[in-house]
Amino acid sequence: MAPPSHCHTINGGAPRNGAIAVETPATLLLDADEFRRLGHQVVDFIADYYAGLGDYPVHPSVTPGFLRCQLPTDAPSRPEPEAFAAALRDVRDLILPGMTHWQSPRHFTHFPASSSTVGALGEALAAGINVVPFTWAASPAATELEMVVVDWLGRALNFPESLLFAGGGGGTILGTSCEAILCALVAARDRKLAEIGGRRIGDLVVYCSDQTHFAFRKAARIAGILRDHCREIPTYRDDMFALSPTALQAAMQADVDAGLVPLFLCATVGTTQTTAVDPVRELCAVAARHGGVWVHVDAAYAGSALVCPEFRDVIAGAEAVDSLSMNAHKWLLANNDCCAMWVRSSSALVAALGTEQEYILKDSAAEGHDVVDYKDWGTTLTRRFRALKVWLVLRCYGVEGLREHVRSHVRMAAAFEAMVRGDARFEVVAPRRFALVCFRLRSPERLGGEKAANELNRKLLEEVNAASSGPYMSSAMVGSVYMLRCAIGSTLTEERHVREAWNVVQVQATSILCKRG
């Protein structure tokens, strides 16, 4: 809508310095009838988008600058007639054709950014209510709903009681795993420096495997850890690329012997490249020998699978971790962004991230109560009401509904894996644990060598992704082996999409091998 504007005087007098003030009646900016009219347009637009997603190439064939050259250099000074409808047309005609369509049923590149009707509408509801729940007083219901939701979700994932509010721990909902890792790392840093003295920050050392997401190394830099004090411990195919407790013990002991201070271990359940699972219980035992090293488990992708009892062995030993995070937006239908983090000791978080509360943030109703102020649990003060959409998803789909959602993708991944194994030209490179299949085309004997095999598979991925009606996949380089990744997780993916994807892979492989003679 185009809100009317007209000249008016300030305080009943003449305009100051000849300036003309523009009045936009506040009621028209949130007019209920206009919101309803435009809201219907948006809902219809999104519904049409989902209905037609199969017609879009998953990844666009565009070059940098393609959109910027189609849009005006400056924003309009006045809204055009029916500006909202015109903008939606530009979204349809200019923006969508240049998008990578993460919700496409043929998107197998990244771990899913799962979407659902309830998740999307929960986002809309939170945006419409638009509260800022940084303290209990700022929005009591939002704070308490978040506390309820993280306990609901933690129980659904079978986390130990020690990580829940009900067991003395607690959780919060952040934007991403990157935030969660940074918050845990800062809490660990401050706790350790309080013990050994702030001047020794240069002695702190953090640990991960060479499969750990780069978000951890970024967080370590932000937290003030020296770049060469981030230990990336090599993993091996024979260990399914999991972090070795023996190798971790050796690395920590070497640092202790050198006068350094082991601080933090980031273990992963479901690594990005191959979904490797680090042995949590054994790693926690190693960390405990070295002055209570903080153990964080990054379960960004695979944490969702824990809703299914058959996967819960991968988190064995979680009762000993200090913190754990998972992205409900990846596989639990919660829509971006939604990372849940749990801690065993909320006091460590609050001590590191808390602020002295301004008088304006105080509320007499909270006096004498041990309330949660979520501004002290994360890096930001302004925060979104993410708990609302998670609550809606849990209520409307239920734990059993979420289990079936995850299991359906696991079944499709198992079917794709069977197709790969059924073609002697291919091999599965890493064991499939969840819904990711890592595979490659074997290099013909006459070509030989790992380098030739890697080049062959690079070409294969390029041709697969170039197929107009084909899937969109990604690659990984692990242990000098280049492999293709087929990550199944889009809400709209069906078995036929998986079969069609494999057919494209086979056709392109045949073509490449024929050309090579």
Short mmCIF file of C-alpha atoms in Angstrom, two decimals:
data_model
loop_
_atom_site.label_atom_id
_atom_site.label_comp_id
_atom_site.label_asym_id
_atom_site.label_seq_id
_atom_site.Cartn_x
_atom_site.Cartn_y
_atom_site.Cartn_z
CA MET A 1 0.00 0.00 0.00
CA ALA A 2 1.08 3.60 -0.55
CA PRO A 3 0.52 5.56 2.65
CA PRO A 4 -0.75 9.08 1.91
CA SER A 5 1.51 11.97 2.71
CA HIS A 6 0.95 15.68 2.92
CA CYS A 7 2.60 18.81 4.27
CA HIS A 8 1.94 19.96 7.78
CA THR A 9 3.35 22.45 10.21
CA ILE A 10 5.34 21.56 13.27
CA ASN A 11 3.74 22.38 16.63
CA GLY A 12 1.14 24.45 14.81
CA GLY A 13 3.74 26.91 13.48
CA ALA A 14 5.57 27.44 10.26
CA PRO A 15 7.96 24.79 8.92
CA ARG A 16 11.43 25.19 10.47
CA ASN A 17 14.17 26.44 8.16
CA GLY A 18 11.75 26.13 5.28
CA ALA A 19 11.68 22.33 5.61
CA ILE A 20 8.56 20.45 4.67
CA ALA A 21 7.62 17.66 7.05
CA VAL A 22 5.81 14.61 5.69
CA GLU A 23 3.16 13.02 7.82
CA THR A 24 2.47 9.30 7.62
CA PRO A 25 -0.41 8.40 9.93
CA ALA A 26 0.81 5.53 12.09
CA THR A 27 -2.49 3.69 11.84
CA LEU A 28 -1.99 3.27 8.09
CA LEU A 29 1.38 1.56 8.51
CA LEU A 30 -0.26 -1.30 10.39
CA ASP A 31 -3.78 -1.07 9.03
CA ALA A 32 -5.58 -4.34 9.71
CA ASP A 33 -7.60 -4.34 6.49
CA GLU A 34 -4.60 -3.47 4.34
CA PHE A 35 -2.52 -6.12 6.10
CA ARG A 36 -5.19 -8.68 5.34
CA ARG A 37 -5.34 -7.69 1.65
CA LEU A 38 -1.59 -7.71 1.09
CA GLY A 39 -1.16 -10.79 3.28
CA HIS A 40 -3.43 -12.77 0.97
CA GLN A 41 -1.22 -11.76 -1.94
CA VAL A 42 1.89 -13.03 -0.15
CA VAL A 43 0.30 -16.33 0.85
CA ASP A 44 -0.93 -16.91 -2.69
CA PHE A 45 2.51 -16.02 -4.05
CA ILE A 46 4.31 -18.48 -1.77
CA ALA A 47 1.75 -21.22 -2.45
CA ASP A 48 2.22 -20.75 -6.21
CA TYR A 49 5.99 -20.82 -5.72
CA TYR A 50 5.88 -24.17 -3.96
CA ALA A 51 3.45 -25.56 -6.53
CA GLY A 52 5.81 -24.60 -9.35
CA LEU A 53 9.18 -25.33 -7.75
CA GLY A 54 9.73 -28.34 -9.98
CA ASP A 55 9.80 -26.07 -13.02
CA TYR A 56 12.81 -24.05 -11.82
CA PRO A 57 16.39 -25.18 -12.37
CA VAL A 58 17.69 -25.80 -8.87
CA HIS A 59 20.70 -23.57 -9.51
CA PRO A 60 20.48 -20.59 -11.88
CA SER A 61 22.70 -20.01 -14.89
CA VAL A 62 23.57 -16.40 -14.16
CA THR A 63 26.70 -14.29 -13.96
CA PRO A 64 27.64 -11.73 -11.29
CA GLY A 65 25.78 -8.46 -11.73
CA PHE A 66 22.81 -10.01 -13.53
CA LEU A 67 20.27 -8.56 -11.07
CA ARG A 68 21.95 -5.26 -10.25
CA CYS A 69 21.83 -4.19 -13.89
CA GLN A 70 18.07 -4.81 -13.99
CA LEU A 71 17.20 -2.70 -10.95
CA PRO A 72 17.31 1.10 -10.56
CA THR A 73 20.38 2.68 -9.02
CA ASP A 74 18.35 4.54 -6.38
CA ALA A 75 15.32 3.70 -4.28
CA PRO A 76 12.07 5.38 -5.35
CA SER A 77 11.38 8.72 -3.69
CA ARG A 78 7.64 8.04 -3.83
CA PRO A 79 5.85 4.70 -3.94
CA GLU A 80 4.32 3.77 -7.27
CA PRO A 81 0.62 2.87 -7.48
CA GLU A 82 0.05 -0.64 -6.12
CA ALA A 83 3.72 -0.74 -5.23
CA PHE A 84 3.47 -4.02 -3.33
CA ALA A 85 1.90 -5.92 -6.22
CA ALA A 86 4.50 -4.47 -8.59
CA ALA A 87 7.31 -5.54 -6.23
CA LEU A 88 5.90 -9.07 -6.08
CA ARG A 89 5.97 -9.21 -9.86
CA ASP A 90 9.64 -8.29 -9.78
CA VAL A 91 10.25 -11.03 -7.23
CA ARG A 92 8.61 -13.48 -9.62
CA ASP A 93 10.21 -12.22 -12.84
CA LEU A 94 13.63 -10.97 -11.73
CA ILE A 95 14.59 -12.45 -8.39
CA LEU A 96 13.31 -16.03 -8.38
CA PRO A 97 15.00 -16.91 -11.71
CA GLY A 98 18.32 -15.96 -10.12
CA MET A 99 17.86 -17.95 -6.92
CA THR A 100 19.28 -21.29 -5.82
CA HIS A 101 16.04 -22.98 -4.80
CA TRP A 102 16.80 -24.63 -1.49
CA GLN A 103 13.27 -25.98 -1.21
CA SER A 104 13.44 -27.70 -4.60
CA PRO A 105 12.80 -31.44 -4.44
CA ARG A 106 15.95 -31.82 -6.55
CA HIS A 107 18.21 -29.89 -4.16
CA PHE A 108 20.75 -32.43 -2.88
CA THR A 109 23.69 -30.08 -2.44
CA HIS A 110 23.63 -28.87 1.15
CA PHE A 111 22.12 -30.22 4.29
CA PRO A 112 18.48 -29.14 4.16
CA ALA A 113 17.09 -25.77 5.15
CA SER A 114 13.85 -27.51 5.94
CA SER A 115 10.57 -25.77 5.47
CA SER A 116 6.99 -26.51 6.40
CA THR A 117 3.64 -24.81 6.24
CA VAL A 118 3.54 -24.41 10.02
CA GLY A 119 7.18 -23.33 10.20
CA ALA A 120 6.65 -20.61 7.60
CA LEU A 121 3.43 -19.41 9.19
CA GLY A 122 5.12 -19.45 12.59
CA GLU A 123 7.75 -17.13 11.15
CA ALA A 124 5.01 -14.85 9.85
CA LEU A 125 3.25 -14.88 13.22
CA ALA A 126 6.46 -14.01 15.07
CA ALA A 127 7.20 -11.22 12.56
CA GLY A 128 3.70 -9.83 12.97
CA ILE A 129 3.80 -9.84 16.77
CA ASN A 130 7.39 -8.55 16.58
CA VAL A 131 8.48 -8.56 20.21
CA VAL A 132 12.07 -8.32 21.43
CA PRO A 133 12.43 -10.88 24.25
CA PHE A 134 15.86 -9.92 25.56
CA THR A 135 14.71 -10.02 29.17
CA TRP A 136 11.88 -11.69 31.01
CA ALA A 137 10.33 -8.28 31.64
CA ALA A 138 10.57 -7.29 27.97
CA SER A 139 8.21 -10.15 27.07
CA PRO A 140 7.46 -12.62 29.86
CA ALA A 141 5.48 -15.09 27.76
CA ALA A 142 8.13 -15.18 25.02
CA THR A 143 10.86 -15.96 27.55
CA GLU A 144 8.89 -18.66 29.31
CA LEU A 145 7.72 -20.24 26.05
CA GLU A 146 11.37 -20.50 24.98
CA MET A 147 12.21 -22.24 28.23
CA VAL A 148 9.35 -24.69 27.72
CA VAL A 149 10.23 -25.32 24.08
CA VAL A 150 13.92 -26.10 24.65
CA ASP A 151 12.94 -28.64 27.32
CA TRP A 152 10.28 -30.13 24.99
CA LEU A 153 12.81 -30.40 22.20
CA GLY A 154 15.57 -31.72 24.45
CA ARG A 155 13.31 -34.50 25.70
CA ALA A 156 12.17 -35.32 22.16
CA LEU A 157 15.85 -35.75 21.24
CA ASN A 158 16.52 -37.81 24.38
CA PHE A 159 19.12 -35.44 25.79
CA PRO A 160 20.23 -35.98 29.40
CA GLU A 161 18.24 -34.14 32.04
CA SER A 162 21.39 -32.29 33.06
CA LEU A 163 21.08 -30.19 29.88
CA LEU A 164 17.46 -29.23 30.50
CA PHE A 165 15.97 -26.56 32.74
CA ALA A 166 14.20 -29.37 34.55
CA GLY A 167 17.59 -30.88 35.44
CA GLY A 168 19.48 -27.74 36.39
CA GLY A 169 20.83 -26.89 32.95
CA GLY A 170 18.91 -25.03 30.31
CA GLY A 171 18.73 -23.92 26.73
CA THR A 172 18.09 -21.09 24.35
CA ILE A 173 17.21 -20.62 20.69
CA LEU A 174 19.78 -18.73 18.65
CA GLY A 175 20.14 -18.12 14.94
CA THR A 176 22.90 -20.51 13.93
CA SER A 177 25.41 -23.04 15.20
CA CYS A 178 28.11 -20.44 14.61
CA GLU A 179 26.56 -18.34 17.38
CA ALA A 180 26.20 -21.33 19.67
CA ILE A 181 29.84 -22.36 19.29
CA LEU A 182 31.04 -18.81 19.90
CA CYS A 183 28.89 -18.40 23.02
CA ALA A 184 30.14 -21.68 24.47
CA LEU A 185 33.74 -20.82 23.64
CA VAL A 186 33.54 -17.40 25.29
CA ALA A 187 31.98 -18.95 28.40
CA ALA A 188 34.76 -21.54 28.55
CA ARG A 189 37.43 -18.89 27.98
CA ASP A 190 36.23 -16.62 30.78
CA ARG A 191 35.80 -19.52 33.19
CA LYS A 192 39.36 -20.69 32.57
CA LEU A 193 40.88 -17.19 32.71
CA ALA A 194 39.14 -16.59 36.04
CA GLU A 195 41.13 -19.60 37.26
CA ILE A 196 44.54 -18.96 35.70
CA GLY A 197 44.55 -15.20 35.15
CA GLY A 198 43.52 -13.06 32.22
CA ARG A 199 47.08 -12.43 31.06
CA ARG A 200 47.37 -16.07 30.01
CA ILE A 201 44.84 -15.84 27.20
CA GLY A 202 47.73 -16.42 24.78
CA ASP A 203 48.31 -19.85 26.36
CA LEU A 204 44.82 -21.18 25.66
CA VAL A 205 44.48 -23.97 23.12
CA VAL A 206 41.35 -25.35 21.45
CA TYR A 207 40.84 -28.66 19.66
CA CYS A 208 38.82 -30.10 16.81
CA SER A 209 39.24 -32.58 13.98
CA ASP A 210 40.10 -31.80 10.39
CA GLN A 211 36.43 -32.51 9.65
CA THR A 212 35.06 -29.91 12.09
CA HIS A 213 33.07 -27.11 10.46
CA PHE A 214 35.11 -23.97 9.78
CA ALA A 215 32.66 -22.07 11.99
CA PHE A 216 34.67 -23.34 14.96
CA ARG A 217 37.95 -21.88 13.75
CA LYS A 218 36.19 -18.60 13.03
CA ALA A 219 34.68 -18.55 16.51
CA ALA A 220 38.09 -19.24 18.03
CA ARG A 221 39.58 -16.23 16.25
CA ILE A 222 36.71 -14.00 17.40
CA ALA A 223 37.20 -15.24 20.98
CA GLY A 224 40.84 -14.22 20.93
CA ILE A 225 42.46 -17.64 20.56
CA LEU A 226 45.73 -17.46 18.67
CA ARG A 227 45.44 -18.88 15.16
CA ASP A 228 48.21 -21.41 15.73
CA HIS A 229 46.56 -22.57 18.97
CA CYS A 230 43.67 -24.20 17.16
CA ARG A 231 44.60 -27.86 16.85
CA GLU A 232 43.06 -29.67 13.88
CA ILE A 233 43.60 -33.36 14.54
CA PRO A 234 43.79 -35.53 11.40
CA THR A 235 41.13 -38.16 10.82
CA TYR A 236 41.30 -41.26 8.65
CA ARG A 237 39.02 -43.26 6.42
CA ASP A 238 39.64 -46.41 8.46
CA ASP A 239 38.06 -44.62 11.47
CA MET A 240 35.20 -43.31 9.31
CA PHE A 241 36.76 -39.83 9.68
CA ALA A 242 35.89 -39.65 13.39
CA LEU A 243 38.12 -37.85 15.90
CA SER A 244 40.41 -40.30 17.68
CA PRO A 245 40.48 -40.04 21.51
CA THR A 246 44.04 -41.34 21.45
CA ALA A 247 45.14 -38.61 19.06
CA LEU A 248 43.30 -36.00 21.14
CA GLN A 249 45.04 -37.18 24.32
CA ALA A 250 48.41 -36.95 22.63
CA ALA A 251 47.72 -33.43 21.37
CA MET A 252 46.52 -32.20 24.77
CA GLN A 253 49.41 -33.76 26.63
CA ALA A 254 51.90 -32.22 24.24
CA ASP A 255 50.40 -28.79 24.90
CA VAL A 256 50.46 -29.29 28.65
CA ASP A 257 54.11 -30.33 28.43
CA ALA A 258 54.79 -27.13 26.49
CA GLY A 259 53.24 -25.01 29.24
CA LEU A 260 50.02 -24.32 27.33
CA VAL A 261 46.45 -24.67 28.63
CA PRO A 262 43.91 -26.96 26.92
CA LEU A 263 40.63 -25.04 26.93
CA PHE A 264 37.94 -26.34 24.60
CA LEU A 265 37.02 -29.31 22.44
CA CYS A 266 34.47 -29.09 19.65
CA ALA A 267 33.22 -32.60 18.90
CA THR A 268 30.87 -33.20 16.00
CA VAL A 269 27.93 -35.52 15.55
CA GLY A 270 27.39 -35.53 11.79
CA THR A 271 30.22 -33.64 10.10
CA THR A 272 29.45 -31.57 7.04
CA GLN A 273 31.57 -33.47 4.56
CA THR A 274 30.70 -37.08 5.42
CA THR A 275 28.43 -37.03 8.54
CA ALA A 276 31.21 -38.56 10.62
CA VAL A 277 30.36 -39.04 14.31
CA ASP A 278 32.97 -38.31 16.95
CA PRO A 279 32.90 -40.66 20.00
CA VAL A 280 31.47 -38.30 22.58
CA ARG A 281 31.88 -40.42 25.70
CA GLU A 282 35.53 -41.28 25.04
CA LEU A 283 36.41 -37.69 24.09
CA CYS A 284 34.80 -36.37 27.27
CA ALA A 285 36.93 -38.80 29.28
CA VAL A 286 40.08 -37.38 27.65
CA ALA A 287 38.97 -33.80 28.27
CA ALA A 288 38.29 -34.55 31.95
CA ARG A 289 41.94 -35.50 32.47
CA HIS A 290 43.09 -32.02 31.50
CA GLY A 291 41.61 -29.61 34.00
CA GLY A 292 38.02 -29.83 32.92
CA VAL A 293 38.34 -28.89 29.25
CA TRP A 294 34.96 -27.59 28.02
CA VAL A 295 33.35 -30.04 25.61
CA HIS A 296 30.86 -28.72 23.08
CA VAL A 297 29.00 -31.02 20.70
CA ASP A 298 28.09 -29.55 17.34
CA ALA A 299 25.14 -31.61 16.08
CA ALA A 300 23.90 -28.98 13.65
CA TYR A 301 22.64 -31.46 11.06
CA ALA A 302 22.46 -34.87 12.71
CA GLY A 303 20.98 -33.63 15.97
CA SER A 304 17.55 -33.71 14.35
CA ALA A 305 17.93 -37.45 13.69
CA LEU A 306 18.05 -38.05 17.44
CA VAL A 307 14.28 -37.66 17.45
CA CYS A 308 14.38 -41.27 16.17
CA PRO A 309 15.42 -43.79 18.86
CA GLU A 310 17.45 -45.81 16.35
CA PHE A 311 20.01 -43.00 16.06
CA ARG A 312 20.50 -42.15 19.71
CA ASP A 313 23.63 -44.24 20.12
CA VAL A 314 25.57 -41.50 18.32
CA ILE A 315 25.16 -39.18 21.30
CA ALA A 316 26.14 -41.72 23.97
CA GLY A 317 27.99 -39.97 26.77
CA ALA A 318 26.25 -36.61 26.32
CA GLU A 319 25.65 -36.39 30.06
CA ALA A 320 29.30 -35.34 30.40
CA VAL A 321 29.32 -32.54 27.80
CA ASP A 322 29.21 -28.89 28.79
CA SER A 323 27.11 -27.71 25.86
CA LEU A 324 25.39 -29.01 22.76
CA SER A 325 23.75 -27.37 19.77
CA MET A 326 21.63 -28.46 16.81
CA ASN A 327 19.82 -26.66 14.01
CA ALA A 328 16.10 -27.34 14.05
CA HIS A 329 15.93 -25.44 10.77
CA LYS A 330 18.02 -28.10 9.05
CA TRP A 331 15.77 -31.14 9.42
CA LEU A 332 12.97 -30.49 11.90
CA LEU A 333 10.73 -28.28 9.75
CA ALA A 334 11.37 -25.10 11.76
CA ASN A 335 12.44 -22.83 8.85
CA ASN A 336 15.48 -20.55 9.00
CA ASP A 337 16.86 -19.55 11.35
CA CYS A 338 16.63 -21.75 14.41
CA CYS A 339 19.57 -23.17 16.38
CA ALA A 340 18.88 -24.64 19.80
CA MET A 341 21.70 -24.73 22.34
CA TRP A 342 21.75 -26.41 25.73
CA VAL A 343 24.26 -25.96 28.56
CA ARG A 344 24.96 -27.86 31.72
CA SER A 345 25.81 -24.66 33.62
CA SER A 346 23.94 -21.56 32.60
CA SER A 347 25.91 -19.57 35.18
CA ALA A 348 29.04 -19.90 33.03
CA LEU A 349 27.20 -18.41 30.06
CA VAL A 350 25.71 -15.58 32.08
CA ALA A 351 29.04 -14.78 33.72
CA ALA A 352 30.66 -14.38 30.29
CA LEU A 353 27.83 -12.85 28.29
CA GLY A 354 25.70 -11.07 30.90
CA THR A 355 25.30 -7.33 31.16
CA GLU A 356 24.61 -5.08 34.08
CA GLN A 357 20.90 -4.55 33.73
CA GLU A 358 19.83 -1.00 33.13
CA TYR A 359 17.05 0.29 35.36
CA ILE A 360 14.74 0.54 32.35
CA LEU A 361 14.99 -3.25 31.89
CA LYS A 362 13.92 -4.05 35.44
CA ASP A 363 10.41 -5.11 36.35
CA SER A 364 8.98 -5.25 39.83
CA ALA A 365 7.13 -8.48 39.00
CA ALA A 366 10.50 -10.20 38.54
CA GLU A 367 11.94 -9.03 41.85
CA GLY A 368 12.76 -11.95 44.13
CA HIS A 369 12.44 -14.50 41.31
CA ASP A 370 15.24 -16.32 39.50
CA VAL A 371 14.13 -15.30 36.02
CA VAL A 372 15.94 -15.98 32.76
CA ASP A 373 17.07 -12.94 30.80
CA TYR A 374 18.05 -14.35 27.44
CA LYS A 375 20.19 -11.32 26.58
CA ASP A 376 22.71 -12.95 28.92
CA TRP A 377 22.69 -16.26 27.02
CA GLY A 378 23.90 -15.02 23.64
CA THR A 379 25.92 -12.41 21.80
CA THR A 380 23.01 -10.12 20.88
CA LEU A 381 20.57 -8.01 22.83
CA THR A 382 17.93 -7.72 20.13
CA ARG A 383 16.65 -11.22 19.44
CA ARG A 384 13.75 -12.83 17.64
CA PHE A 385 10.79 -14.76 19.03
CA ARG A 386 11.97 -18.02 17.43
CA ALA A 387 10.41 -20.20 20.12
CA LEU A 388 6.94 -19.51 18.73
CA LYS A 389 7.49 -21.35 15.45
CA VAL A 390 9.22 -24.30 17.17
CA TRP A 391 6.30 -24.56 19.58
CA LEU A 392 3.87 -24.53 16.65
CA VAL A 393 5.87 -27.16 14.76
CA LEU A 394 5.96 -29.47 17.79
CA ARG A 395 2.26 -28.99 18.45
CA CYS A 396 1.07 -29.35 14.86
CA TYR A 397 3.31 -32.21 13.68
CA GLY A 398 4.11 -33.92 16.95
CA VAL A 399 7.22 -35.91 17.79
CA GLU A 400 5.98 -38.91 15.79
CA GLY A 401 5.39 -36.69 12.76
CA LEU A 402 8.95 -35.39 12.99
CA ARG A 403 10.26 -38.94 13.28
CA GLU A 404 8.48 -39.99 10.12
CA HIS A 405 9.78 -36.90 8.32
CA VAL A 406 13.39 -37.79 9.18
CA ARG A 407 12.90 -41.49 8.48
CA SER A 408 11.44 -40.82 5.04
CA HIS A 409 14.64 -39.06 4.00
CA VAL A 410 16.80 -41.76 5.52
CA ARG A 411 14.86 -44.38 3.51
CA MET A 412 15.39 -42.41 0.31
CA ALA A 413 19.10 -42.04 1.05
CA ALA A 414 19.38 -45.78 1.67
CA ALA A 415 17.70 -46.38 -1.68
CA PHE A 416 20.15 -44.03 -3.42
CA GLU A 417 23.05 -45.75 -1.70
CA ALA A 418 21.77 -49.13 -2.95
CA MET A 419 21.62 -47.76 -6.49
CA VAL A 420 25.22 -46.59 -6.24
CA ARG A 421 26.38 -49.95 -4.91
CA GLY A 422 24.47 -51.69 -7.69
CA ASP A 423 26.57 -50.05 -10.39
CA ALA A 424 30.08 -51.48 -10.48
CA ARG A 425 31.43 -48.26 -11.95
CA PHE A 426 30.76 -46.45 -8.65
CA GLU A 427 31.70 -46.79 -5.02
CA VAL A 428 30.35 -45.43 -1.73
CA VAL A 429 33.28 -43.58 -0.18
CA ALA A 430 32.09 -43.12 3.40
CA PRO A 431 29.52 -45.19 5.29
CA ARG A 432 26.06 -43.63 5.21
CA ARG A 433 24.76 -42.82 8.68
CA PHE A 434 21.84 -40.48 8.08
CA ALA A 435 20.59 -39.09 4.76
CA LEU A 436 23.87 -38.18 3.07
CA VAL A 437 25.47 -40.45 0.48
CA CYS A 438 29.12 -39.82 -0.42
CA PHE A 439 30.04 -41.60 -3.64
CA ARG A 440 32.29 -41.41 -6.65
CA LEU A 441 32.92 -42.89 -10.05
CA ARG A 442 35.82 -45.32 -9.97
CA SER A 443 38.68 -44.37 -12.22
CA PRO A 444 39.12 -46.91 -15.05
CA GLU A 445 42.26 -48.99 -14.57
CA ARG A 446 43.80 -47.59 -17.73
CA LEU A 447 43.67 -44.09 -16.24
CA GLY A 448 44.78 -45.08 -12.75
CA GLY A 449 45.79 -42.96 -9.82
CA GLU A 450 43.93 -40.82 -7.33
CA LYS A 451 44.54 -37.63 -9.28
CA ALA A 452 42.87 -39.07 -12.38
CA ALA A 453 39.94 -40.33 -10.32
CA ASN A 454 39.48 -36.92 -8.74
CA GLU A 455 39.47 -35.16 -12.11
CA LEU A 456 36.99 -37.68 -13.46
CA ASN A 457 34.59 -37.01 -10.61
CA ARG A 458 34.98 -33.25 -10.84
CA LYS A 459 33.88 -33.52 -14.45
CA LEU A 460 31.00 -35.79 -13.47
CA LEU A 461 29.68 -33.33 -10.89
CA GLU A 462 29.97 -30.49 -13.36
CA GLU A 463 27.93 -32.39 -15.95
CA VAL A 464 25.33 -33.56 -13.42
CA ASN A 465 24.73 -30.03 -12.18
CA ALA A 466 24.60 -28.69 -15.74
CA ALA A 467 21.75 -31.02 -16.71
CA SER A 468 18.71 -28.77 -17.15
CA SER A 469 16.28 -31.16 -15.51
CA GLY A 470 18.81 -32.76 -13.26
CA PRO A 471 19.65 -32.60 -9.59
CA TYR A 472 21.99 -30.18 -7.88
CA MET A 473 24.72 -31.93 -5.87
CA SER A 474 27.97 -30.93 -4.18
CA SER A 475 31.40 -32.35 -3.52
CA ALA A 476 33.88 -32.90 -0.72
CA MET A 477 37.61 -33.56 -0.59
CA VAL A 478 38.40 -35.84 2.32
CA GLY A 479 41.71 -37.63 2.78
CA SER A 480 42.77 -36.58 -0.76
CA VAL A 481 39.66 -38.25 -2.19
CA TYR A 482 37.23 -36.14 -4.22
CA MET A 483 33.68 -37.36 -3.81
CA LEU A 484 30.16 -36.35 -4.77
CA ARG A 485 27.64 -35.62 -2.01
CA CYS A 486 23.94 -36.37 -2.33
CA ALA A 487 22.21 -34.88 0.71
CA ILE A 488 18.53 -35.78 0.82
CA GLY A 489 16.38 -33.60 3.03
CA SER A 490 14.12 -31.23 1.13
CA THR A 491 10.58 -31.36 2.46
CA LEU A 492 9.25 -31.78 -1.10
CA THR A 493 11.63 -34.58 -2.18
CA GLU A 494 9.95 -37.85 -3.14
CA GLU A 495 11.34 -41.21 -4.18
CA ARG A 496 10.91 -40.36 -7.85
CA HIS A 497 13.20 -37.38 -7.50
CA VAL A 498 15.89 -39.62 -6.05
CA ARG A 499 15.52 -42.16 -8.87
CA GLU A 500 15.63 -39.38 -11.46
CA ALA A 501 18.76 -37.96 -9.84
CA TRP A 502 20.54 -41.31 -10.03
CA ASN A 503 19.49 -41.71 -13.65
CA VAL A 504 21.12 -38.35 -14.49
CA VAL A 505 24.31 -39.42 -12.71
CA GLN A 506 24.44 -42.68 -14.66
CA VAL A 507 23.78 -41.03 -18.00
CA GLN A 508 26.47 -38.40 -17.45
CA ALA A 509 28.93 -41.02 -16.23
CA THR A 510 28.36 -43.10 -19.36
CA SER A 511 28.90 -40.06 -21.55
CA ILE A 512 32.15 -39.08 -19.80
CA LEU A 513 33.58 -42.59 -19.90
CA CYS A 514 32.69 -43.00 -23.58
CA LYS A 515 34.44 -39.75 -24.47
CA ARG A 516 37.55 -40.94 -22.66
CA GLY A 517 37.52 -44.10 -24.71
#
